[in-house]
mmCIF file of C-alpha atoms in Angstrom:
data_model
loop_
_atom_site.group_PDB
_atom_site.id
_atom_site.type_symbol
_atom_site.label_atom_id
_atom_site.label_comp_id
_atom_site.label_asym_id
_atom_site.label_seq_id
_atom_site.Cartn_x
_atom_site.Cartn_y
_atom_site.Cartn_z
ATOM 1 C CA LEU H 1 -3.308 -0.487 17.481
ATOM 2 C CA PRO H 2 -1.068 -1.361 20.412
ATOM 3 C CA LEU H 3 1.935 -2.915 18.712
ATOM 4 C CA ASP H 4 5.440 -3.370 20.031
ATOM 5 C CA ILE H 5 7.613 -2.147 17.159
ATOM 6 C CA ALA H 6 10.687 -3.367 19.027
ATOM 7 C CA THR H 7 9.755 -6.819 17.709
ATOM 8 C CA PHE H 8 10.231 -5.668 14.102
ATOM 9 C CA GLN H 9 13.434 -6.970 12.554
ATOM 10 C CA SER H 10 15.301 -5.829 9.483
ATOM 11 C CA GLY H 11 14.156 -7.713 6.403
ATOM 12 C CA GLN H 12 10.636 -8.427 7.643
ATOM 13 C CA ILE H 13 7.701 -7.384 5.498
ATOM 14 C CA VAL H 14 5.113 -5.108 7.102
ATOM 15 C CA ALA H 15 1.898 -4.308 5.243
ATOM 16 C CA ASP H 16 -0.845 -1.836 6.072
ATOM 17 C CA VAL H 17 -4.175 -1.826 4.232
ATOM 18 C CA VAL H 18 -4.841 1.823 5.076
ATOM 19 C CA PHE H 19 -4.535 3.829 1.838
ATOM 20 C CA SER H 20 -4.932 7.362 3.128
ATOM 21 C CA PRO H 21 -2.361 8.412 4.085
ATOM 22 C CA PRO H 22 -0.260 5.959 2.072
ATOM 23 C CA VAL H 23 2.585 6.111 4.615
ATOM 24 C CA THR H 24 1.115 5.410 8.031
ATOM 25 C CA ARG H 25 2.875 5.555 11.380
ATOM 26 C CA LEU H 26 3.107 1.754 11.291
ATOM 27 C CA LEU H 27 4.939 1.847 7.955
ATOM 28 C CA ARG H 28 7.241 4.696 9.054
ATOM 29 C CA ASP H 29 8.160 2.806 12.231
ATOM 30 C CA ALA H 30 8.708 -0.435 10.327
ATOM 31 C CA ALA H 31 10.883 1.240 7.678
ATOM 32 C CA ALA H 32 12.952 2.875 10.406
ATOM 33 C CA ARG H 33 13.674 -0.606 11.774
ATOM 34 C CA GLY H 34 14.775 -1.869 8.340
ATOM 35 C CA CYS H 35 11.576 -3.618 7.298
ATOM 36 C CA LYS H 36 10.244 -3.734 3.765
ATOM 37 C CA THR H 37 6.863 -2.007 3.702
ATOM 38 C CA LEU H 38 3.765 -2.393 1.563
ATOM 39 C CA ASP H 39 1.236 0.424 1.654
ATOM 40 C CA GLY H 40 -2.524 0.282 1.268
ATOM 41 C CA LEU H 41 -2.557 2.610 -1.744
ATOM 42 C CA SER H 42 -0.513 0.124 -3.756
ATOM 43 C CA MET H 43 -2.785 -2.702 -2.640
ATOM 44 C CA LEU H 44 -5.864 -0.715 -3.680
ATOM 45 C CA VAL H 45 -4.353 0.062 -7.090
ATOM 46 C CA ASN H 46 -3.433 -3.565 -7.727
ATOM 47 C CA GLN H 47 -6.935 -4.691 -6.767
ATOM 48 C CA GLY H 48 -8.220 -2.159 -9.298
ATOM 49 C CA VAL H 49 -5.860 -3.457 -11.981
ATOM 50 C CA LEU H 50 -7.124 -7.001 -11.436
ATOM 51 C CA GLY H 51 -10.747 -5.844 -11.461
ATOM 52 C CA VAL H 52 -10.385 -3.897 -14.715
ATOM 53 C CA GLN H 53 -8.579 -6.807 -16.328
ATOM 54 C CA TYR H 54 -11.201 -9.296 -15.155
ATOM 55 C CA TRP H 55 -14.186 -7.254 -16.295
ATOM 56 C CA THR H 56 -12.806 -5.780 -19.530
ATOM 57 C CA GLY H 57 -9.931 -8.020 -20.592
ATOM 58 C CA VAL H 58 -7.708 -4.916 -20.702
ATOM 59 C CA LEU H 59 -4.570 -4.793 -18.554
ATOM 60 C CA PRO H 60 -4.350 -1.204 -17.297
ATOM 61 C CA ASP H 61 -1.083 0.524 -16.421
ATOM 62 C CA ALA H 62 -0.725 0.298 -12.621
ATOM 63 C CA VAL H 63 1.657 3.287 -12.519
ATOM 64 C CA VAL H 64 -0.875 5.498 -14.290
ATOM 65 C CA MET H 65 -3.645 4.272 -11.993
ATOM 66 C CA GLN H 66 -1.542 4.900 -8.886
ATOM 67 C CA ARG H 67 -0.700 8.455 -9.973
ATOM 68 C CA ALA H 68 -4.349 9.193 -10.751
ATOM 69 C CA LEU H 69 -5.555 7.787 -7.439
ATOM 70 C CA ALA H 70 -2.911 9.668 -5.462
ATOM 71 C CA ALA H 71 -3.852 12.896 -7.258
ATOM 72 C CA ALA H 72 -7.559 12.318 -6.642
ATOM 73 C CA MET H 73 -6.928 11.739 -2.946
ATOM 74 C CA ARG H 74 -5.000 15.023 -2.665
ATOM 75 C CA SER H 75 -7.930 17.039 -3.998
#
């Protein structure tokens, strides 16, 4: 994606929906310019949390889900 990272300013929020790898070049560049970053892996996990809660009524532990997903993606 042709993007001019010089336009990023400290304090801005930059999100990337790509979840593998969790830290993309976009997020690395944004963090280096002082931006707060949101990665796609966290978004995917939180969508999963909402889905499980909606369908089962059980609120799963997002930290446990994130660790399991990260481990599954490494294998």
